[in-house]
Backbone as CSV, one residue per row, in Angstrom:
resi,resn,N_x,N_y,N_z,CA_x,CA_y,CA_z,C_x,C_y,C_z
1,UNK,133.103,93.617,145.340,133.638,93.480,143.981,133.018,94.551,143.080
2,UNK,133.846,95.283,142.350,133.327,96.369,141.506,132.679,95.812,140.244
3,UNK,131.909,96.685,139.589,131.265,96.242,138.347,132.318,95.938,137.282
4,UNK,133.446,96.661,137.297,134.516,96.400,136.314,135.059,94.988,136.488
5,UNK,135.270,94.582,137.740,135.767,93.225,138.021,134.728,92.185,137.637
6,UNK,133.475,92.450,137.987,132.403,91.490,137.660,132.239,91.352,136.144
7,UNK,132.395,92.478,135.455,132.287,92.448,133.998,133.430,91.622,133.403
8,UNK,134.632,91.843,133.911,135.804,91.082,133.438,135.601,89.589,133.703
9,UNK,135.045,89.251,134.863,134.782,87.849,135.186,133.809,87.222,134.196
10,UNK,132.766,87.977,133.836,131.797,87.455,132.869,132.449,87.256,131.501
11,UNK,133.197,88.255,131.046,133.832,88.159,129.724,134.830,86.997,129.683
12,UNK,135.547,86.784,130.783,136.478,85.643,130.857,135.728,84.318,130.825
13,UNK,134.564,84.277,131.485,133.781,83.032,131.533,133.219,82.660,130.164
14,UNK,132.798,83.683,129.379,132.177,83.354,128.082,133.200,83.225,126.941
15,UNK,134.427,83.721,127.152,135.433,83.706,126.073,135.657,82.321,125.450
16,UNK,135.767,81.234,126.243,136.096,79.944,125.619,134.919,79.140,125.066
17,UNK,133.689,79.629,125.187,132.549,78.754,124.850,131.934,79.021,123.471
18,UNK,132.566,79.858,122.646,132.090,80.129,121.278,130.598,80.459,121.265
19,UNK,130.244,81.498,122.012,128.876,82.029,122.119,127.876,81.067,122.755
20,UNK,128.366,79.935,123.266,127.476,78.955,123.872,127.434,77.655,123.086
21,UNK,128.153,77.606,121.963,128.143,76.406,121.128,128.881,75.241,121.786
22,UNK,130.009,75.534,122.470,130.781,74.476,123.133,130.874,74.833,124.609
23,UNK,130.021,74.213,125.409,129.939,74.629,126.800,129.664,73.431,127.697
24,UNK,130.489,73.266,128.725,130.246,72.214,129.712,129.225,72.723,130.736
25,UNK,128.715,71.815,131.539,127.753,72.203,132.573,128.401,73.148,133.585
26,UNK,129.671,72.913,133.912,130.380,73.797,134.849,130.559,75.198,134.269
27,UNK,130.880,75.264,132.975,131.022,76.573,132.328,129.678,77.304,132.315
28,UNK,128.628,76.562,132.049,127.287,77.155,132.036,126.948,77.759,133.400
29,UNK,127.223,77.009,134.456,126.952,77.510,135.809,127.775,78.758,136.117
30,UNK,129.052,78.729,135.722,129.936,79.873,135.975,129.440,81.119,135.233
31,UNK,128.972,80.937,133.997,128.471,82.069,133.205,127.198,82.631,133.834
32,UNK,126.263,81.760,134.191,125.018,82.225,134.797,125.282,82.957,136.114
33,UNK,126.233,82.462,136.868,126.597,83.095,138.132,127.208,84.482,137.874
34,UNK,128.124,84.559,136.899,128.776,85.837,136.563,127.759,86.854,136.047
35,UNK,126.782,86.379,135.272,125.723,87.267,134.768,124.910,87.820,135.934
36,UNK,124.502,86.942,136.844,123.683,87.377,137.987,124.433,88.396,138.851
37,UNK,125.733,88.161,139.069,126.542,89.107,139.854,126.612,90.471,139.185
38,UNK,126.746,90.475,137.856,126.840,91.751,137.138,125.485,92.464,137.127
39,UNK,124.400,91.700,136.946,123.057,92.300,136.937,122.760,93.033,138.254
40,UNK,123.335,92.549,139.346,123.136,93.210,140.646,123.635,94.658,140.637
41,UNK,124.622,94.939,139.784,125.221,96.278,139.743,124.836,97.035,138.467
42,UNK,123.673,96.722,137.925,123.214,97.386,136.698,123.184,98.913,136.883
43,UNK,123.990,99.666,136.106,124.023,101.118,136.272,122.847,101.839,135.606
44,UNK,122.039,101.084,134.842,120.924,101.680,134.092,119.635,100.962,134.470
45,UNK,118.991,101.374,135.576,117.810,100.647,136.052,116.608,100.717,135.112
46,UNK,116.563,101.738,134.226,115.434,101.867,133.297,115.963,101.963,131.858
47,UNK,116.450,100.834,131.305,117.074,100.870,129.979,116.173,101.405,128.874
48,UNK,114.862,101.096,128.935,113.983,101.547,127.849,113.784,103.059,127.888
49,UNK,114.112,103.686,129.021,114.026,105.149,129.132,115.371,105.810,128.845
50,UNK,116.345,105.012,128.398,117.695,105.521,128.124,118.074,105.150,126.692
51,UNK,117.343,105.717,125.705,117.558,105.286,124.316,118.979,105.516,123.818
52,UNK,119.654,106.545,124.362,121.013,106.837,123.877,121.981,105.694,124.210
53,UNK,121.687,104.910,125.237,122.537,103.747,125.561,122.059,102.488,124.843
54,UNK,120.752,102.347,124.687,120.179,101.135,124.105,120.391,101.081,122.588
55,UNK,120.302,102.241,121.959,120.375,102.331,120.498,121.758,101.931,119.983
56,UNK,121.800,101.293,118.822,123.082,101.003,118.182,123.187,99.565,117.722
57,UNK,124.404,99.199,117.351,124.682,97.871,116.802,125.467,97.071,117.842
58,UNK,124.968,95.877,118.127,125.506,95.038,119.192,125.925,93.684,118.630
59,UNK,127.100,93.210,119.045,127.619,91.898,118.651,127.289,90.894,119.747
60,UNK,126.721,89.755,119.367,126.374,88.729,120.336,127.640,88.006,120.806
61,UNK,127.883,88.026,122.113,129.028,87.317,122.694,128.630,85.951,123.239
62,UNK,127.374,85.853,123.713,126.924,84.602,124.328,125.398,84.533,124.282
63,UNK,124.873,83.323,124.061,123.434,83.111,124.164,123.138,81.667,124.535
64,UNK,121.963,81.453,125.083,121.473,80.086,125.311,120.432,79.719,124.259
65,UNK,120.178,80.608,123.292,119.146,80.378,122.286,119.567,79.291,121.291
66,UNK,118.906,78.140,121.369,119.220,77.051,120.440,118.781,77.395,119.018
67,UNK,117.798,78.275,118.888,117.348,78.703,117.562,118.501,79.388,116.817
68,UNK,119.228,80.256,117.527,120.372,80.936,116.909,121.550,79.995,116.741
69,UNK,121.895,79.271,117.797,123.072,78.409,117.749,122.884,77.237,116.792
70,UNK,121.631,76.861,116.534,121.343,75.727,115.656,121.804,75.931,114.220
71,UNK,121.963,77.201,113.806,122.433,77.484,112.436,123.778,76.812,112.206
72,UNK,124.576,76.671,113.268,125.926,76.112,113.152,125.908,74.617,112.856
73,UNK,124.773,73.983,112.960,124.728,72.522,112.824,124.441,72.047,111.389
74,UNK,124.283,72.996,110.454,124.094,72.596,109.062,125.429,72.163,108.466
75,UNK,125.428,71.106,107.637,126.690,70.685,107.016,127.241,71.794,106.116
76,UNK,128.537,71.915,106.057,129.281,72.879,105.218,129.179,74.329,105.697
77,UNK,128.350,74.591,106.692,128.186,75.975,107.139,128.646,76.149,108.576
78,UNK,129.185,77.313,108.853,129.569,77.674,110.220,128.949,79.014,110.548
79,UNK,128.539,79.149,111.769,127.936,80.397,112.217,129.016,81.454,112.368
80,UNK,128.846,82.571,111.671,129.764,83.701,111.827,129.256,84.618,112.926
81,UNK,129.511,85.893,112.778,129.051,86.853,113.788,127.537,86.987,113.763
82,UNK,126.982,87.236,114.949,125.550,87.510,115.074,125.412,88.900,115.677
83,UNK,124.570,89.709,115.058,124.380,91.085,115.518,122.923,91.328,115.877
84,UNK,122.730,92.232,116.821,121.387,92.756,117.081,121.508,94.272,117.006
85,UNK,120.765,94.843,116.073,120.858,96.287,115.832,119.545,96.937,116.245
86,UNK,119.638,97.866,117.179,118.443,98.526,117.708,118.349,99.936,117.160
87,UNK,117.181,100.265,116.625,116.898,101.626,116.171,115.710,102.108,117.014
88,UNK,116.053,102.653,118.176,115.044,102.930,119.196,114.003,103.935,118.719
89,UNK,114.438,104.986,118.035,113.498,106.024,117.592,112.431,105.451,116.665
90,UNK,112.801,104.423,115.888,111.849,103.791,114.960,111.140,102.604,115.587
91,UNK,111.579,102.175,116.775,111.006,100.976,117.386,111.308,99.728,116.584
92,UNK,112.562,99.606,116.098,112.934,98.472,115.242,114.114,97.709,115.828
93,UNK,114.066,96.385,115.646,115.177,95.499,115.977,115.526,94.708,114.719
94,UNK,116.819,94.640,114.408,117.295,93.842,113.278,118.288,92.812,113.819
95,UNK,117.967,91.524,113.691,118.895,90.456,114.057,119.540,89.953,112.778
96,UNK,120.867,89.931,112.733,121.583,89.507,111.527,122.624,88.462,111.913
97,UNK,122.535,87.277,111.306,123.528,86.216,111.527,124.301,85.999,110.241
98,UNK,125.618,86.152,110.312,126.481,85.848,109.167,126.767,84.349,109.175
99,UNK,126.748,83.755,107.982,127.006,82.326,107.875,128.182,82.118,106.932
100,UNK,129.183,81.392,107.424,130.372,81.129,106.607,130.236,79.751,105.994
101,UNK,130.584,79.668,104.704,130.520,78.370,104.037,131.713,78.221,103.130
102,UNK,131.591,77.347,102.150,132.635,77.219,101.141,132.756,78.553,100.417
103,UNK,133.855,78.768,99.688,133.968,80.031,98.948,132.692,80.294,98.131
104,UNK,132.241,81.509,98.148,131.028,81.969,97.468,129.746,81.442,98.106
105,UNK,129.855,80.715,99.189,128.649,80.218,99.853,128.361,80.967,101.149
106,UNK,129.016,82.093,101.338,128.737,82.894,102.534,127.304,83.382,102.491
107,UNK,126.602,83.210,103.570,125.206,83.605,103.585,124.882,84.471,104.779
108,UNK,123.614,84.786,104.905,123.153,85.489,106.092,121.681,85.208,106.303
109,UNK,121.289,85.318,107.554,119.883,85.208,107.936,119.573,86.432,108.773
110,UNK,118.510,87.127,108.413,118.147,88.322,109.162,116.658,88.290,109.484
111,UNK,116.350,88.663,110.709,114.950,88.786,111.111,114.732,90.216,111.579
112,UNK,113.726,90.859,111.003,113.397,92.240,111.359,112.134,92.228,112.219
113,UNK,112.123,93.090,113.212,110.971,93.140,114.114,110.710,94.577,114.527
114,UNK,109.483,94.826,115.000,109.236,96.119,115.640,109.023,95.844,117.123
115,UNK,109.222,96.882,117.927,109.025,96.682,119.361,108.311,97.872,119.974
116,UNK,107.608,97.590,121.066,106.966,98.643,121.847,107.392,98.472,123.295
117,UNK,107.621,99.592,123.947,108.058,99.579,125.342,106.871,99.238,126.224
118,UNK,107.049,98.254,127.129,105.970,97.899,128.055,106.350,98.156,129.517
119,UNK,107.640,98.336,129.794,108.063,98.692,131.153,109.450,99.328,131.090
120,UNK,110.015,99.633,132.246,111.339,100.272,132.271,112.431,99.367,131.717
121,UNK,112.191,98.044,131.756,113.204,97.102,131.285,112.773,96.304,130.062
122,UNK,111.466,96.223,129.810,110.962,95.253,128.837,110.346,95.907,127.609
123,UNK,110.612,95.280,126.448,109.914,95.654,125.217,109.186,94.418,124.688
124,UNK,108.033,94.664,124.088,107.290,93.599,123.410,107.748,93.597,121.958
125,UNK,108.045,92.414,121.418,108.633,92.294,120.083,107.655,91.580,119.150
126,UNK,107.444,92.153,117.953,106.649,91.515,116.895,107.540,91.317,115.676
127,UNK,107.777,90.055,115.318,108.630,89.766,114.165,107.858,90.035,112.880
128,UNK,108.524,90.711,111.925,107.833,91.174,110.711,108.372,90.589,109.409
129,UNK,109.689,90.356,109.344,110.277,90.031,108.041,111.476,89.112,108.226
130,UNK,111.598,88.144,107.331,112.755,87.254,107.316,113.474,87.413,105.983
131,UNK,114.788,87.571,106.046,115.612,87.627,104.836,116.728,86.601,105.002
132,UNK,116.864,85.687,104.034,117.931,84.693,104.084,118.471,84.489,102.682
133,UNK,119.789,84.491,102.566,120.355,84.288,101.237,121.853,84.486,101.206
134,UNK,122.351,84.655,99.990,123.779,84.809,99.749,124.219,86.236,100.064
135,UNK,125.343,86.358,100.767,125.864,87.697,101.070,126.161,88.480,99.797
136,UNK,126.719,87.794,98.797,127.083,88.523,97.569,125.842,88.989,96.806
137,UNK,124.781,88.180,96.792,123.576,88.566,96.044,122.832,89.735,96.682
138,UNK,122.897,89.849,98.000,122.219,90.974,98.641,123.159,92.176,98.816
139,UNK,124.404,92.023,98.340,125.360,93.132,98.417,125.841,93.411,99.826
140,UNK,125.976,92.352,100.622,126.354,92.517,102.035,127.833,92.867,102.159
141,UNK,128.115,93.998,102.785,129.507,94.397,103.072,129.778,94.314,104.572
142,UNK,128.890,94.946,105.338,128.995,94.921,106.794,127.606,95.162,107.357
143,UNK,127.476,94.940,108.649,126.137,94.979,109.238,125.537,96.385,109.206
144,UNK,126.355,97.418,109.407,125.812,98.788,109.443,125.154,99.168,108.120
145,UNK,125.854,98.906,107.005,125.267,99.266,105.709,124.091,98.348,105.358
146,UNK,124.127,97.096,105.831,123.034,96.180,105.532,121.742,96.598,106.231
147,UNK,121.855,97.177,107.412,120.655,97.650,108.110,119.971,98.730,107.274
148,UNK,120.762,99.616,106.658,120.181,100.636,105.769,119.440,99.971,104.610
149,UNK,120.022,98.899,104.056,119.363,98.153,102.973,118.045,97.559,103.466
150,UNK,118.064,96.971,104.671,116.843,96.352,105.206,115.760,97.389,105.501
151,UNK,116.171,98.608,105.813,115.189,99.652,106.144,114.484,100.178,104.898
152,UNK,115.061,99.940,103.723,114.393,100.391,102.499,113.324,99.359,102.131
153,UNK,112.250,99.786,101.445,111.132,98.862,101.176,111.392,97.840,100.076
154,UNK,112.519,97.959,99.349,112.693,97.081,98.186,112.982,95.636,98.600
155,UNK,112.481,94.714,97.789,112.726,93.283,97.991,114.164,92.976,97.599
156,UNK,114.772,92.038,98.328,116.157,91.680,98.046,116.226,90.389,97.244
157,UNK,117.381,90.157,96.598,117.605,88.905,95.866,117.925,87.814,96.883
158,UNK,116.901,87.369,97.555,117.066,86.401,98.636,115.677,85.864,98.985
159,UNK,115.633,84.915,99.896,114.346,84.557,100.480,113.954,85.762,101.322
160,UNK,112.877,86.407,100.971,112.526,87.684,101.609,111.013,87.730,101.746
161,UNK,110.525,87.516,102.952,109.071,87.503,103.101,108.631,88.077,104.441
162,UNK,107.386,88.494,104.455,106.782,89.039,105.670,106.389,87.891,106.599
163,UNK,106.605,88.072,107.870,106.196,87.083,108.870,104.813,87.498,109.361
164,UNK,103.831,86.651,109.128,102.453,87.009,109.460,101.927,86.291,110.690
165,UNK,102.519,85.137,111.015,101.931,84.318,112.068,101.824,85.073,113.388
166,UNK,100.700,84.941,114.013,100.443,85.644,115.273,101.353,85.186,116.412
167,UNK,101.865,83.946,116.291,102.688,83.446,117.395,104.129,83.958,117.332
168,UNK,104.443,84.736,116.300,105.803,85.274,116.185,105.934,86.556,117.001
169,UNK,105.645,86.434,118.263,105.743,87.567,119.172,106.553,87.135,120.376
170,UNK,107.088,88.085,121.070,107.829,87.756,122.278,108.140,89.019,123.048
171,UNK,108.994,88.897,124.034,109.461,90.079,124.730,110.947,89.943,125.021
172,UNK,111.572,91.063,125.247,112.992,91.114,125.552,113.188,92.088,126.699
173,UNK,113.879,91.625,127.718,114.113,92.452,128.892,115.602,92.735,128.998
174,UNK,115.965,93.997,129.166,117.367,94.362,129.353,117.636,94.415,130.855
175,UNK,118.516,93.530,131.310,118.772,93.408,132.751,120.092,94.040,133.171
176,UNK,120.915,94.409,132.176,122.154,95.144,132.463,122.477,95.961,131.222
177,UNK,122.849,97.221,131.418,123.192,98.075,130.280,124.186,99.144,130.721
178,UNK,125.337,99.168,130.038,126.254,100.296,130.198,126.671,100.746,128.802
179,UNK,127.735,101.518,128.712,128.099,102.084,127.396,128.495,101.033,126.372
180,UNK,129.009,99.895,126.832,129.485,98.915,125.843,129.049,97.473,126.075
181,UNK,128.221,97.223,127.094,127.769,95.852,127.333,126.280,95.844,127.647
182,UNK,125.590,94.832,127.115,124.152,94.701,127.364,123.838,93.238,127.642
183,UNK,123.033,93.000,128.668,122.553,91.648,128.966,121.036,91.665,128.825
184,UNK,120.519,90.678,128.116,119.078,90.606,127.917,118.557,89.206,128.183
185,UNK,117.278,89.153,128.535,116.599,87.870,128.722,115.309,87.892,127.913
186,UNK,115.038,86.770,127.237,113.865,86.704,126.365,112.741,85.888,126.970
187,UNK,111.586,85.908,126.293,110.379,85.244,126.806,110.509,83.730,126.859
188,UNK,111.442,83.143,126.091,111.601,81.681,126.128,112.676,81.270,127.128
189,UNK,113.086,82.203,127.988,114.087,81.890,129.005,115.520,82.017,128.516
190,UNK,115.698,82.534,127.293,117.044,82.642,126.750,117.779,83.864,127.297
191,UNK,119.085,83.696,127.391,119.977,84.732,127.887,120.834,85.231,126.726
192,UNK,121.081,86.528,126.686,121.898,87.133,125.636,122.890,88.100,126.270
193,UNK,124.161,87.995,125.867,125.180,88.954,126.296,125.754,89.567,125.030
194,UNK,125.719,90.897,124.942,126.131,91.587,123.713,127.081,92.731,124.011
195,UNK,127.979,92.990,123.055,128.928,94.101,123.172,128.683,95.095,122.056
196,UNK,128.704,96.363,122.385,128.509,97.402,121.362,129.669,97.388,120.364
197,UNK,129.357,97.568,119.080,130.425,97.626,118.069,130.550,99.043,117.526
């Protein structure tokens, strides 16, 4: 089976589960199986040494992270798109979750981190800053322009604070990477499937 077929199988498996929010045990098994099959044909064995492929803005298609998916369980709010934006030259990761609510209640939650390469596949992540608030108050238009806003030192009209706790560390391993798809696994056992935007 070619990588194109395996990739199509994975995308078909994750399409109906709303990023992991609505998933049966059988769907979960099928997704994990499709991920493992695709990882076997990883065309980029050393992702951290291939910054031109790793760098950029990625849309989350699927995750097992309850921390991310839990945002959807607040009353009146629904989880919108979730992005992970990598700026490899700066050693920065920006996670941005759009939150849909009643009119004028659209919000976002963003966590900024720095990372250091520890192996061909793995980076160590240190979380630095949390920003949460109204999309309109922070001037949110789209994720690309918002990353530029987050990179500037100014405080935003939002909950905006530095993360100091020592336990806010982790690692992220890229187990599959091509021009438009990335699979990652985190230190808490979470799985992430992302598509380049």
